[in-house]
Amino acid sequence: MIIFGTRGYLYQLAILTLVCGGCGNPAAHTLRKRVTKFTLFFVPLFPISTRYATQCTFCGREQKVTKEQAEQLQTQATATPDGRPHTQPHQHPGA
């Protein structure tokens, strides 16, 4: 007997302040990544599908976004106020 199936995983990538297309309020939106993986004997082996979406925390409306849009939003969420990507200070090993 072979036991196989799928299992879903939900990752929260960022929290952004956007104007909602449903309610029109400027509210926090969570950027989420949903991955469905094929399982064999309850062990997840490889991803079957990956989907990205934002969800309004005010009204709950969910809007699908493409991978490119999700990456852009995630970069936008980690950017500093002057628009540059946020980076950690780096020290050289010998310094």
Coordinates of C-alpha atoms in Angstrom, one line a residue:
M1 CA 0.0 0.0 0.0
I2 CA 1.3 3.4 -1.0
I3 CA 0.0 6.5 0.9
F4 CA 0.4 9.8 -1.0
G5 CA -1.3 13.2 -1.1
T6 CA -0.7 16.9 -0.8
R7 CA -0.1 19.3 2.1
G8 CA -0.3 23.1 2.1
Y9 CA 2.1 25.5 3.8
L10 CA 1.4 29.2 4.4
Y11 CA 4.3 31.6 4.8
Q12 CA 3.9 35.3 5.9
L13 CA 6.5 37.2 3.9
A14 CA 5.8 40.8 5.0
I15 CA 3.3 43.3 6.4
L16 CA 2.6 46.3 4.2
T17 CA 0.5 49.4 4.5
L18 CA -1.6 49.7 1.3
V19 CA -4.9 51.1 0.2
C20 CA -7.4 48.2 -0.1
G21 CA -9.1 47.7 -3.4
G22 CA -12.2 46.4 -1.6
C23 CA -12.9 48.7 1.3
G24 CA -10.8 51.7 0.2
N25 CA -9.1 52.0 3.6
P26 CA -5.3 52.5 4.0
A27 CA -4.7 49.4 6.2
A28 CA -2.1 46.8 6.9
H29 CA -1.9 44.0 4.4
T30 CA -0.1 40.7 4.9
L31 CA 1.9 39.3 2.0
R32 CA 1.5 35.6 2.0
K33 CA 3.0 32.7 0.1
R34 CA 1.1 29.4 -0.2
V35 CA 3.0 26.3 -1.2
T36 CA 1.3 23.0 -1.9
K37 CA 3.7 20.0 -1.7
F38 CA 3.3 16.4 -2.9
T39 CA 3.7 13.9 0.0
L40 CA 4.6 10.3 0.1
F41 CA 4.0 8.4 3.3
F42 CA 3.3 11.8 4.9
V43 CA 6.7 13.2 4.0
P44 CA 6.7 16.3 1.8
L45 CA 8.8 15.8 -1.2
F46 CA 8.5 18.6 -3.8
P47 CA 6.3 21.7 -4.4
I48 CA 3.4 21.3 -6.8
S49 CA 2.2 24.9 -6.8
T50 CA 3.2 28.2 -5.3
R51 CA 0.7 31.1 -5.0
Y52 CA 1.1 34.7 -3.6
A53 CA -1.6 36.9 -2.2
T54 CA -2.1 40.0 -0.1
Q55 CA -4.9 40.1 2.5
C56 CA -6.4 43.3 4.0
T57 CA -6.4 43.2 7.8
F58 CA -9.4 45.6 7.9
C59 CA -12.0 43.9 5.7
G60 CA -10.3 40.5 5.0
R61 CA -10.3 40.8 1.2
E62 CA -7.6 38.7 -0.4
Q63 CA -6.0 39.6 -3.7
K64 CA -3.8 37.3 -5.8
V65 CA -0.5 38.7 -7.0
T66 CA 2.2 37.4 -9.3
K67 CA 5.6 36.2 -8.1
E68 CA 7.2 39.3 -9.5
Q69 CA 4.7 41.6 -7.8
A70 CA 5.3 39.7 -4.5
E71 CA 9.0 40.1 -4.8
Q72 CA 8.6 43.8 -5.5
L73 CA 6.3 44.3 -2.5
Q74 CA 8.7 42.4 -0.2
T75 CA 11.6 44.6 -1.4
Q76 CA 9.4 47.6 -0.8
A77 CA 8.6 46.4 2.8
T78 CA 12.3 46.1 3.7
A79 CA 13.4 49.4 2.1
T80 CA 14.5 52.3 4.2
P81 CA 12.5 55.6 4.1
D82 CA 14.8 57.0 1.4
G83 CA 14.0 54.1 -0.9
R84 CA 17.2 52.1 -0.6
P85 CA 17.1 48.4 0.3
H86 CA 17.7 47.8 4.0
T87 CA 21.0 46.1 4.6
Q88 CA 22.7 44.8 7.8
P89 CA 26.0 46.4 8.8
H90 CA 28.8 44.2 7.5
Q91 CA 32.1 43.7 9.3
H92 CA 35.2 42.1 7.7
P93 CA 36.5 39.1 9.6
G94 CA 40.0 40.7 10.2
A95 CA 38.7 44.1 11.3

